[in-house]
Coordinates of C-alpha atoms and ligand atoms in Angstrom, one line a residue:
X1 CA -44.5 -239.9 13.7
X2 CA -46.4 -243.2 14.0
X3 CA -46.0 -245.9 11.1
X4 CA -48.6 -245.4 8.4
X5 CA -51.9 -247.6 9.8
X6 CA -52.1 -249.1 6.1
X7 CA -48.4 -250.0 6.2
X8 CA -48.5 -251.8 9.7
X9 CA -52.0 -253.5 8.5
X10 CA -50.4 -255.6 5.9
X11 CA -46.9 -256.1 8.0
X12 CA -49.2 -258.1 10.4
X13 CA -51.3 -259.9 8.2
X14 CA -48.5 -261.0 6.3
X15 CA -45.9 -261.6 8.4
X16 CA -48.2 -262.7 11.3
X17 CA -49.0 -260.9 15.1
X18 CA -46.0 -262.0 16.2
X19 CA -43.3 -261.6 13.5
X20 CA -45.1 -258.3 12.2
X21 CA -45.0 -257.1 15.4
X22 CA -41.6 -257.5 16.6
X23 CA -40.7 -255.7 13.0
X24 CA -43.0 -252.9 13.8
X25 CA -41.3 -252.7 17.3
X26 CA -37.9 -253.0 15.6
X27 CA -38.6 -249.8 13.9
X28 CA -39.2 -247.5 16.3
X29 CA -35.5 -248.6 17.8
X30 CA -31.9 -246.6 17.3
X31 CA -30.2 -248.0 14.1
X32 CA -27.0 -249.5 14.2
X33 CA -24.3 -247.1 12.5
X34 CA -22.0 -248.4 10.3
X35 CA -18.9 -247.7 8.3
X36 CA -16.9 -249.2 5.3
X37 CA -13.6 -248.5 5.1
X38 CA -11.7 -247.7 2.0
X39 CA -8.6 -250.5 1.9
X40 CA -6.6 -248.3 -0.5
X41 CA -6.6 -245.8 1.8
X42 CA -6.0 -248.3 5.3
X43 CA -2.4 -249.9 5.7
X44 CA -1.9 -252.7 6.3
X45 CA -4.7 -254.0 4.6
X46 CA -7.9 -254.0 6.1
X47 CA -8.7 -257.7 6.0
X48 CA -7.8 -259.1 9.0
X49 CA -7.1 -256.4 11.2
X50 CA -8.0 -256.5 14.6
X51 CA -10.7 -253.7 15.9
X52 CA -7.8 -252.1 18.2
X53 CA -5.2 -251.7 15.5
X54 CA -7.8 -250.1 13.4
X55 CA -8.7 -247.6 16.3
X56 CA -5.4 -246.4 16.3
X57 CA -5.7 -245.7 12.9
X58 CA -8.6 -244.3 12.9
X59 CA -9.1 -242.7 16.2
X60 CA -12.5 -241.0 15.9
X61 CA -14.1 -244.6 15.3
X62 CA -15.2 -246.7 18.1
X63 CA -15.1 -250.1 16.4
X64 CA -17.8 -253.0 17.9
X65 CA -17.8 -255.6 15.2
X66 CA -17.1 -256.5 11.7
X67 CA -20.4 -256.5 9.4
X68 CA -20.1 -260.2 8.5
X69 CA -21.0 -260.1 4.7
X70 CA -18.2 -257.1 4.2
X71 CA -14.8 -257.7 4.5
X72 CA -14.1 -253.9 4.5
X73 CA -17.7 -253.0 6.8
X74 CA -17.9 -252.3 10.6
X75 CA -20.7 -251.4 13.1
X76 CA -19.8 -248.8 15.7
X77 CA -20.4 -249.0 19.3
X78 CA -22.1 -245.2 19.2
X79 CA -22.1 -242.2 16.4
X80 CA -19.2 -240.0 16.2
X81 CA -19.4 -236.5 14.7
X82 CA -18.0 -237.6 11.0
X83 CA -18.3 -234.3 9.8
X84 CA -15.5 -233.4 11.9
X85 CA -13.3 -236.0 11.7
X86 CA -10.8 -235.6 8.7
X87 CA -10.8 -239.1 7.7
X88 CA -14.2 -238.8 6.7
X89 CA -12.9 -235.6 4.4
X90 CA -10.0 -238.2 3.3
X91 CA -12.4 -240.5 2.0
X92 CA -10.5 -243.2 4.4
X93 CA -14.2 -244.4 5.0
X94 CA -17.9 -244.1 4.1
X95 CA -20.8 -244.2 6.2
X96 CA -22.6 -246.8 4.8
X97 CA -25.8 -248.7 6.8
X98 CA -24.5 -252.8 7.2
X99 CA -27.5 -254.1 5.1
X100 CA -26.8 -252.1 2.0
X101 CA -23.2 -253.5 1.7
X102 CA -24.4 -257.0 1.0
X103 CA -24.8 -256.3 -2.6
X104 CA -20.9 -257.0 -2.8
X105 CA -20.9 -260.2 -1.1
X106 CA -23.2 -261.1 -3.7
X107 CA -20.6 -260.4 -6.1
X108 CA -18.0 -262.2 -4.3
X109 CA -17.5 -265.2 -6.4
X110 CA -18.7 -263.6 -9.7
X111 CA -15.3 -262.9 -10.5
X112 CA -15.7 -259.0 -10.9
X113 CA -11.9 -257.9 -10.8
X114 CA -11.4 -256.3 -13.7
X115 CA -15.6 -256.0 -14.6
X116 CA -17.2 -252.7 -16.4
X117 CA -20.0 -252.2 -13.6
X118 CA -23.6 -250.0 -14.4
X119 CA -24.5 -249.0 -11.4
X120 CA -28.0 -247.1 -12.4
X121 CA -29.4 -245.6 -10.0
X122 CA -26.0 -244.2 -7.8
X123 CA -26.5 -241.4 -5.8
X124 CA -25.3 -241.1 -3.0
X125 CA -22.4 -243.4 -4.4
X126 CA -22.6 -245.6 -1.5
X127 CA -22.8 -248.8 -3.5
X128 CA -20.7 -247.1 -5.9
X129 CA -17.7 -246.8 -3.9
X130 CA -18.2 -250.3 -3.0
X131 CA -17.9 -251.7 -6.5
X132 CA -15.2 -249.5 -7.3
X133 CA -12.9 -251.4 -4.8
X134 CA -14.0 -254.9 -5.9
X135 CA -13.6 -254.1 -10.1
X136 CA -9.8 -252.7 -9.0
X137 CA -7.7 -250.7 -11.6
X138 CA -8.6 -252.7 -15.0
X139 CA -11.9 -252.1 -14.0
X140 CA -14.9 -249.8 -14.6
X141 CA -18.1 -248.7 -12.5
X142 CA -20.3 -246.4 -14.2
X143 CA -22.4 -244.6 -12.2
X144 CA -25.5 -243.0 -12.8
X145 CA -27.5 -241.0 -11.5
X146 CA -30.7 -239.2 -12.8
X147 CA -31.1 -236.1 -10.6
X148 CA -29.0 -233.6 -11.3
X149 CA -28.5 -232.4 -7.7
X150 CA -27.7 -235.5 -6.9
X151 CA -25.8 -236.7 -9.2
X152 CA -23.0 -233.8 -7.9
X153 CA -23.4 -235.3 -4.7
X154 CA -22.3 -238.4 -6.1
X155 CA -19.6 -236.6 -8.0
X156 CA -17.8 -235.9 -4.9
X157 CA -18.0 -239.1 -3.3
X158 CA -16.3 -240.4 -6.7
X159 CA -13.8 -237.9 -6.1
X160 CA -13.1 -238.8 -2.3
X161 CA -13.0 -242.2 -2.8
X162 CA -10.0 -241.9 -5.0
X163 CA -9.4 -244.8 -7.2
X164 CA -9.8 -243.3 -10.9
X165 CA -12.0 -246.4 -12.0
X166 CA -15.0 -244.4 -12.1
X167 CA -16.8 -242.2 -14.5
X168 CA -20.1 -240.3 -13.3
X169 CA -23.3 -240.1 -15.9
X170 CA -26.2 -237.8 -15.1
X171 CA -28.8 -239.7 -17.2
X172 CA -32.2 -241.1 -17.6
X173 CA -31.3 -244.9 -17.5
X174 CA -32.4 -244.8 -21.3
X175 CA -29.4 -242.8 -22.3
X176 CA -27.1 -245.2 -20.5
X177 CA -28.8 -248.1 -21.3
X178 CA -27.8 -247.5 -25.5
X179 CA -24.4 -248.5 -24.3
X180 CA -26.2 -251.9 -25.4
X181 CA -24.3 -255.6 -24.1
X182 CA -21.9 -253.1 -22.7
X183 CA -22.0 -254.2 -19.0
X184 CA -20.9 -257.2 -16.9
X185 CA -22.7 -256.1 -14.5
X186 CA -25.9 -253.7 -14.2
X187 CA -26.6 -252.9 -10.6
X188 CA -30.3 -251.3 -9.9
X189 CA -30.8 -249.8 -6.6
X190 CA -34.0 -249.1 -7.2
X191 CA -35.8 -245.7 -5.9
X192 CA -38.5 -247.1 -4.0
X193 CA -41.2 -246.4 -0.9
X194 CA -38.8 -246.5 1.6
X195 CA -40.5 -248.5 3.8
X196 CA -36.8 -249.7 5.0
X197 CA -36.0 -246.6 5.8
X198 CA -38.6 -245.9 8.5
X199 CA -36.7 -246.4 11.3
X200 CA -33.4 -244.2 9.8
X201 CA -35.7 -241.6 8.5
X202 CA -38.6 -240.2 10.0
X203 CA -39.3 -238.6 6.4
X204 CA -40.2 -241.8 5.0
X205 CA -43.0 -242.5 6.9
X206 CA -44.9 -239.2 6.0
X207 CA -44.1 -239.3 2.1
X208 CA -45.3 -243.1 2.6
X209 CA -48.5 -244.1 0.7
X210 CA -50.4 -246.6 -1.2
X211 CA -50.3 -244.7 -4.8
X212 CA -47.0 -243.9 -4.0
X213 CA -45.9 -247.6 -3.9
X214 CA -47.7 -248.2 -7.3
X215 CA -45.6 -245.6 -8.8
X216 CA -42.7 -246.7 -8.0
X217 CA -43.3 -250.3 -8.8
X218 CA -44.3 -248.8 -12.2
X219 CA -40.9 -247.0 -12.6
X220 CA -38.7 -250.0 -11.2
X221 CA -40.2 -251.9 -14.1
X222 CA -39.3 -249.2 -16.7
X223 CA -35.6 -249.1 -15.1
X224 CA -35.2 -252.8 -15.2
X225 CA -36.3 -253.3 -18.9
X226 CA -33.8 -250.5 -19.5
X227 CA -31.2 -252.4 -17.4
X228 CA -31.7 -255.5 -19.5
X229 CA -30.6 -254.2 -22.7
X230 CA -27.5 -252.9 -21.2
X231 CA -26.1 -256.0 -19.7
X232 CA -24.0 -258.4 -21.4
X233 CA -25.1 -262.4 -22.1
X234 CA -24.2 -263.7 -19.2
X235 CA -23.3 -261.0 -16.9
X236 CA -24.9 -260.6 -13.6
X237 CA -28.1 -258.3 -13.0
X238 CA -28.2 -257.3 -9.5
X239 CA -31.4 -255.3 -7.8
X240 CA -32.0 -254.0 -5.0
X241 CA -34.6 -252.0 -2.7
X242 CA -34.7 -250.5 0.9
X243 CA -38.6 -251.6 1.2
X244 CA -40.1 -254.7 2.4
X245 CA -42.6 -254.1 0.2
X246 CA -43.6 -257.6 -2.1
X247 CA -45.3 -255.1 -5.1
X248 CA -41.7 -253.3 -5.6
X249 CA -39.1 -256.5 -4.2
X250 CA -40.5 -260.1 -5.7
X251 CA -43.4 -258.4 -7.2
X252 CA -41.0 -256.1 -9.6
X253 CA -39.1 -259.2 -10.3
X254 CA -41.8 -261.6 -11.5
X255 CA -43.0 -258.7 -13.7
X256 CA -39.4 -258.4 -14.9
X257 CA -39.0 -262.0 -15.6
X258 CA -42.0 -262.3 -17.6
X259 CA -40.4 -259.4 -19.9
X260 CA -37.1 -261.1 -20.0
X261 CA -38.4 -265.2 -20.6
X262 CA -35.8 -267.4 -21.0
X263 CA -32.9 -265.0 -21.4
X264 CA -33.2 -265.1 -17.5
X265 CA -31.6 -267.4 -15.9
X266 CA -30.1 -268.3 -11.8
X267 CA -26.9 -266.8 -10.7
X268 CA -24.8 -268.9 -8.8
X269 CA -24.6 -267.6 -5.0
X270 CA -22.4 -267.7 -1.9
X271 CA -23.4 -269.3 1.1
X272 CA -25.6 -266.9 4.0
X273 CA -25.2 -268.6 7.0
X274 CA -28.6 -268.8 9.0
X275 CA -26.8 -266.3 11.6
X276 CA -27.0 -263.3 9.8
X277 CA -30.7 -263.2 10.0
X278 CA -31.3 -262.9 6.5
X279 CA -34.1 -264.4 4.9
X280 CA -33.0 -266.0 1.4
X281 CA -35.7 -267.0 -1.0
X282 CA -36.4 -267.2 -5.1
X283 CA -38.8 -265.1 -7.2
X284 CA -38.3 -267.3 -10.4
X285 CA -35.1 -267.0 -11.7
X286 CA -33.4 -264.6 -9.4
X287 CA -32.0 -265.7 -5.7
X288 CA -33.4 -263.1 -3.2
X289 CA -32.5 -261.8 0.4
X290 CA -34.1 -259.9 3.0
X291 CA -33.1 -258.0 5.8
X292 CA -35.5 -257.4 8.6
X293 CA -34.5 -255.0 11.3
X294 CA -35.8 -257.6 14.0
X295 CA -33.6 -260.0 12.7
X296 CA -30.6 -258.3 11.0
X297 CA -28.1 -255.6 12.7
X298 CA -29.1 -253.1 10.1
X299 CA -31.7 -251.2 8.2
X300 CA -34.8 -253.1 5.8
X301 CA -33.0 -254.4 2.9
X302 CA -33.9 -256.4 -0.1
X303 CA -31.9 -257.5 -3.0
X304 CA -32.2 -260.0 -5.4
X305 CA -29.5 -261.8 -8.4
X306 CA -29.7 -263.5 -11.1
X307 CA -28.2 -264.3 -14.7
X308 CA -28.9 -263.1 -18.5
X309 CA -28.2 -266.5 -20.3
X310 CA -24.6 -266.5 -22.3
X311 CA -26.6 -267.2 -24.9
X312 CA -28.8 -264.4 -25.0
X313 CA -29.6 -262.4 -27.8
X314 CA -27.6 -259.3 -28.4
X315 CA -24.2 -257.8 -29.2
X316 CA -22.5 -254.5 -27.9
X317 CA -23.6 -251.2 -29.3
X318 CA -22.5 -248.3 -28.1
X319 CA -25.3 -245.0 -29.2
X320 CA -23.3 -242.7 -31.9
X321 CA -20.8 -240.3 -30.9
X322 CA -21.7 -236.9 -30.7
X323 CA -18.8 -234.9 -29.9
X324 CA -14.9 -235.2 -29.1
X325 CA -13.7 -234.1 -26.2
X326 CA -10.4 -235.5 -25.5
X327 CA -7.3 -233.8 -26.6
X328 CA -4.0 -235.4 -26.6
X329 CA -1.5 -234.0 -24.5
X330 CA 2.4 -233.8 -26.4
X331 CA 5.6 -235.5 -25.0
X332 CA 6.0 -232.7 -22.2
X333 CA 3.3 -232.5 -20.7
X334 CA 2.8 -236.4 -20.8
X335 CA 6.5 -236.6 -18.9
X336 CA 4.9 -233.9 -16.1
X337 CA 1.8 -236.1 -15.6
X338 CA 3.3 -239.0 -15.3
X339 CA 5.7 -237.4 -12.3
X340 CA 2.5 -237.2 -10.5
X341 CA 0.9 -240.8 -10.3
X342 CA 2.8 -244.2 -9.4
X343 CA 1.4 -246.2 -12.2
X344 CA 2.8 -243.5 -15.1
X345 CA 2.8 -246.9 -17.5
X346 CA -0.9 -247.9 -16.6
X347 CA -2.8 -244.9 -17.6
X348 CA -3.5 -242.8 -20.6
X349 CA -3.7 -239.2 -20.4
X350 CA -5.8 -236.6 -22.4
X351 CA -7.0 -232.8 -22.1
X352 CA -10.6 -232.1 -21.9
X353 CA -10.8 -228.4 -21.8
X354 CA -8.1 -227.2 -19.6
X355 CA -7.6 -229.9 -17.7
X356 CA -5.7 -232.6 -18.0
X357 CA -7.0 -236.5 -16.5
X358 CA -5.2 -239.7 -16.3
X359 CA -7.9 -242.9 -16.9
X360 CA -6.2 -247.0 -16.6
X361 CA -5.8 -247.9 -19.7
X362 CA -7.9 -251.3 -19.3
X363 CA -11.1 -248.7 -19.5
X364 CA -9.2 -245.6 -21.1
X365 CA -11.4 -246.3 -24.2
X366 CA -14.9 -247.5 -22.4
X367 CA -14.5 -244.3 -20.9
X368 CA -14.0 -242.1 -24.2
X369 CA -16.8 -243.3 -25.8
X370 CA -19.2 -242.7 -22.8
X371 CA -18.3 -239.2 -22.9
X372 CA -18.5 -239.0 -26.8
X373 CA -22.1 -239.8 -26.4
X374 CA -23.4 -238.6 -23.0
X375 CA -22.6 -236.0 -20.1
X376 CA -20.0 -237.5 -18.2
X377 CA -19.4 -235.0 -15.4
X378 CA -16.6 -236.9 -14.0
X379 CA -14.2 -239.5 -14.7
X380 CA -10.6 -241.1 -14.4
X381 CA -8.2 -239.1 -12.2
X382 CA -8.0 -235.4 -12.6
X383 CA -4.6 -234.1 -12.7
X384 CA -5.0 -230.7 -13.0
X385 CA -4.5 -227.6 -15.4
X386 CA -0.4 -227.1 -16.9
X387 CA 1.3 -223.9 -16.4
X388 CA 4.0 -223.2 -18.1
X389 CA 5.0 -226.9 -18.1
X390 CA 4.2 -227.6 -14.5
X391 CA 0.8 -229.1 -13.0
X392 CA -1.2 -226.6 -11.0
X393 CA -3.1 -230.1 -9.2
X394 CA -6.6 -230.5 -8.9
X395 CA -8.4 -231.0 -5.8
X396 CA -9.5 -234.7 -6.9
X397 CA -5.9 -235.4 -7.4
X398 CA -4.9 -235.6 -3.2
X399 CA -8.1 -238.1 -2.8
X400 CA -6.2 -240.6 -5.4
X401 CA -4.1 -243.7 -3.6
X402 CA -2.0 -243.6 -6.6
X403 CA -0.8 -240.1 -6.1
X404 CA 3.2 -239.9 -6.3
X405 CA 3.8 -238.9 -3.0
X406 CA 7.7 -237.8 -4.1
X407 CA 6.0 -235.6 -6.8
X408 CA 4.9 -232.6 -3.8
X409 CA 6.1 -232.0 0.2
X410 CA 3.2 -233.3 2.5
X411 CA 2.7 -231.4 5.2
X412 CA 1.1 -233.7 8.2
X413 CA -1.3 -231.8 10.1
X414 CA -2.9 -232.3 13.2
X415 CA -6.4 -232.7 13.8
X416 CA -7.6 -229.2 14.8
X417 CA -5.2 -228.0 12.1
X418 CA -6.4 -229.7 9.3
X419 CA -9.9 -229.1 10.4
X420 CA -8.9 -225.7 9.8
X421 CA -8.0 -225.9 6.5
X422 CA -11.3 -228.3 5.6
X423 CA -12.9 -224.9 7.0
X424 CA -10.4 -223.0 4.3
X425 CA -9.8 -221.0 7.7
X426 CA -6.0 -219.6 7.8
X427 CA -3.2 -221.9 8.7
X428 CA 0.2 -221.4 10.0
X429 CA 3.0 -221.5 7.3
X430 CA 5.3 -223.2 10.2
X431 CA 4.2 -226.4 8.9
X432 CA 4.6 -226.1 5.1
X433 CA 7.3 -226.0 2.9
X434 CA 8.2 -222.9 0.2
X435 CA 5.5 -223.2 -2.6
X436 CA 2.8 -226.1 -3.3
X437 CA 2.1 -228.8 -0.3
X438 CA 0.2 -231.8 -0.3
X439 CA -2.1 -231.7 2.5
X440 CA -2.4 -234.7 5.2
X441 CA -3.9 -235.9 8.7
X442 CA -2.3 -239.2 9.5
X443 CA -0.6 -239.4 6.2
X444 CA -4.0 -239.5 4.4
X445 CA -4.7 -236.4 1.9
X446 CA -7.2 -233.8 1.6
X447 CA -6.1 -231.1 -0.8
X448 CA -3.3 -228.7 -1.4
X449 CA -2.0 -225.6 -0.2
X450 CA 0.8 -223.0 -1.7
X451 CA 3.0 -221.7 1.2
X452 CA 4.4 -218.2 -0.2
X453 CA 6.6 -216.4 2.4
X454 CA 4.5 -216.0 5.6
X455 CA 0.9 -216.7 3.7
X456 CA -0.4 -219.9 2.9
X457 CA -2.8 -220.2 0.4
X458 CA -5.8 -222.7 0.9
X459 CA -6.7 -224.8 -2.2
X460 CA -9.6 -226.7 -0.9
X461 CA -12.4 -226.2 -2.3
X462 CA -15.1 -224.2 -1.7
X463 CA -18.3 -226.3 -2.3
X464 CA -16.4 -229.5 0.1
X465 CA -15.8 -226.5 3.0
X466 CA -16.9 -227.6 6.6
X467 CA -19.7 -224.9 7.0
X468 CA -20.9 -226.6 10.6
X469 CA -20.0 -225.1 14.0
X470 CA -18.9 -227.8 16.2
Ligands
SAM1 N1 -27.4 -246.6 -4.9 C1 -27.4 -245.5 -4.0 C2 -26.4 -245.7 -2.9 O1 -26.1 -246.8 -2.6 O2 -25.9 -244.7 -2.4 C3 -28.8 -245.1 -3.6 C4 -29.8 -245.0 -4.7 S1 -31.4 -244.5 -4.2 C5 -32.0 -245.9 -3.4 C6 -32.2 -244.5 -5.7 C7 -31.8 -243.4 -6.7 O3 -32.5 -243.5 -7.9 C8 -32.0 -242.0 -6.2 O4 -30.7 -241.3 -6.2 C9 -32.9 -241.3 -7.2 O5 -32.6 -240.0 -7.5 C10 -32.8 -242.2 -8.4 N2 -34.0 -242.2 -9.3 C11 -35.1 -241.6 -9.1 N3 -35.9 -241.7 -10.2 C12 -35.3 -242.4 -11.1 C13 -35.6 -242.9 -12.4 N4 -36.7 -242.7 -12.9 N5 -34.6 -243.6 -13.0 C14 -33.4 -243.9 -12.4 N6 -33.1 -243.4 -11.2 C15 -34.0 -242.7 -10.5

């Protein structure tokens, strides 16, 4: 499908024939493919390494380059098949396009270890995941996500990526944004036209219009006044679009900052070195950046930063709570959960129905009362469901880094084999000791199985199943 003619119209008469052009051009190429990889889930640690040590650690990734504003990010020289390679299942990486993983560089010298993160608008959980590894164990991203459908998408990805510092709301913003002064952070990735996308996602360019644009600048306003309230004097607002459009990037944010006045004020940013392509500008108060396929490796990008003075107006408020969900667990079962994780000190455990979850206990209590007052559909680490005195572990469980490895046998597959079991397709017991296993391809884990006798029973579940035929 060709570029919309309206689109393409104002790509040349702003950016001029020849500029415009060569982004037109630019769009019709074959995008980049990227990865970031998960450094609780890489040994040694991922800064640093050398593109051949990594292939051997991850040997269904043909490394080219480091993506220069991500420590953690990597283009690859051609796209593998990730749905059947188990270190995607591991959560050991996520396939994330280079442009989008600016937005931590941005953070790098805010000083986020340790931060309680809103990331509004989440799904997929892309940029989630991202801010989850820079806030580390005292910290806390919240991540929201409106649509229901894909807010369980998101829910997964939480789950796969392991580190228990997350918690999962399915919300309008509004909802969220009653946790008032609550945030260092507030991250809006806003749901735009999708103009950046046209090269990815041949979709884009056919649900591409005018009055589509104009809604959604309408609705990134509405988000960011929402957004506002629930950051912290001081803390950093971060947005972000895939569109080059100037109604929904600068246009959004001068509308913004005539809401906000004085309360807005410049964040201070790292240095972008002229070689990365990006285009660095100001709309008022906020620093902005742009990624232009013709001059970046990687996809149409905007994102923009900036402060809410330290002394704003404002003081936390959390919305009433409306129900209580967390039970405490007694002496016994606290002593089993704590068998299970390597940081038994550093968390807090509670029931919530029949399962039991472990959250760090720098957020333990952020997290309660987000689930007093809204649907949190997930959170912490889930442990799993007591029997008898003995953890019957959740799936979420194996995806966690902190997992006490001593607590359960791991039986190491091999590739086809654990492919198998991502299929829930029979496997042989050979490989598994009597009773429960911890599952693993190149030491990292993707679920459980119970080995009884001759039979092994597959615990992975259902809805995460590889249904494609290779
Ligand atoms: N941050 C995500 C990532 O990095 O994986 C991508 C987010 S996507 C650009 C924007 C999201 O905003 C979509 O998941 C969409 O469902 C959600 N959205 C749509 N309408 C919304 C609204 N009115 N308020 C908040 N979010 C909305």
């Amino acid at each position: 499908m060709e570029l919309p003619r309206s689109f393409v119209a104002r790509v040349l008469r702003d950016l001029g024939e020849a500029e415009g052009g060569a982004l037109c051009a630019a769009l019709d190429t074959v995008p980049p493919v990227s990865v970031r990889l998960n450094p609780a889930k890489c040994t040694p640690a991922v800064a640093g390494m050398a593109s051949d040590n990594l292939s051997a650690g991850f040997p269904h990734l043909a490394f080219a380059r480091r993506v220069p504003w991500c420590d953690a990010g990597w283009y690859l020289a051609e796209r593998p098949s990730f749905t059947f390679d188990s270190d995607f299942h591991a959560g050991a990486y996520y396939v994330q396009e280079a442009s989008s993983q600016f937005v931590g560089y941005l953070l790098r010298d805010a000083g986020v270890a340790g931060a309680r993160i809103l990331d509004l608008c989440a799904a997929p959980g892309g940029k989630t995941t991202l801010y989850a590894s820079l806030v580390g164990e005292s910290g806390l991203v919240v991540a929201n996500e409106i649509d229901r459908r894909r807010a369980a998408v998101l829910a997964d990805n939480v789950r796969k990526w392991g580190l228990g510092n997350m918690a999962v709301t399915a919300c309008d913003p509004q909802a969220v944004c009653d946790f008032e002064a609550w945030f260092d952070v507030v991250a809006v990735d806003a749901p735009c036209s999708g103009e950046g996308m046209f090269r990815k996602d041949p979709e884009a360019r056919a649900a591409w219009s005018e009055a589509n644009v104009r809604m959604c600048a309408a609705r990134q306003d509405t988000i960011l006044r929402e957004a506002w309230r629930a950051l912290k004097p001081g803390g950093v607002l971060l947005y972000s679009t895939c569109t080059f459009n100037r109604e929904e990037d600068e246009g959004t944010l001068e509308r913004f900052a005539a809401f906000a006045g004085g309360e807005l004020v410049a964040a201070e940013v790292p240095p972008v070195p002229v070689e990365w392509g990006i285009l660095c500008g100001k709309a008022g108060a906020f620093h902005t950046f742009r990624f232009y396929p013709h001059r970046t490796l990687g996809e149409g990008f905007f994102a923009a930063v900036a402060r809410k003075a330290p002394d704003a107006s404002g003081r936390p408020r959390t919305p009433k709570a409306r129900r209580s969900l967390f039970a405490a667990v007694d002496r016994a079962a606290r002593e089993e959960l704590m068998r299970w994780t390597l940081a038994p000190e550093r968390m807090c455990y509670a029931r919530v129905a029949d399962t039991c979850y472990g959250w760090f206990e720098a957020q333990a209590d952020a997290v309660r009362q987000l689930s007093e007052a809204l649907p949190v559909i997930c959170s912490g680490v889930a442990f799993g469901q007591l029997f008898k005195g003995r953890l019957k572990p959740d799936p979420a469980l194996a995806f966690h880094p902190g997992l006490n490895r001593d607590a359960v046998p791991t039986a190491d597959l091999d590739e086809e084999t654990a492919l198998r079991y991502l299929r829930r397709q029979d496997i042989a017991a050979d490989a598994l000791c009597e009773g429960l296993n911890l599952i693993a391809c190149r030491n990292r884990a993707l679920g459980f199985a119970k080995r009884i006798g001759a039979r092994v029973n597959n615990m992975y579940p259902n809805s995460l199943r590889i249904i494609k035929q290779e």
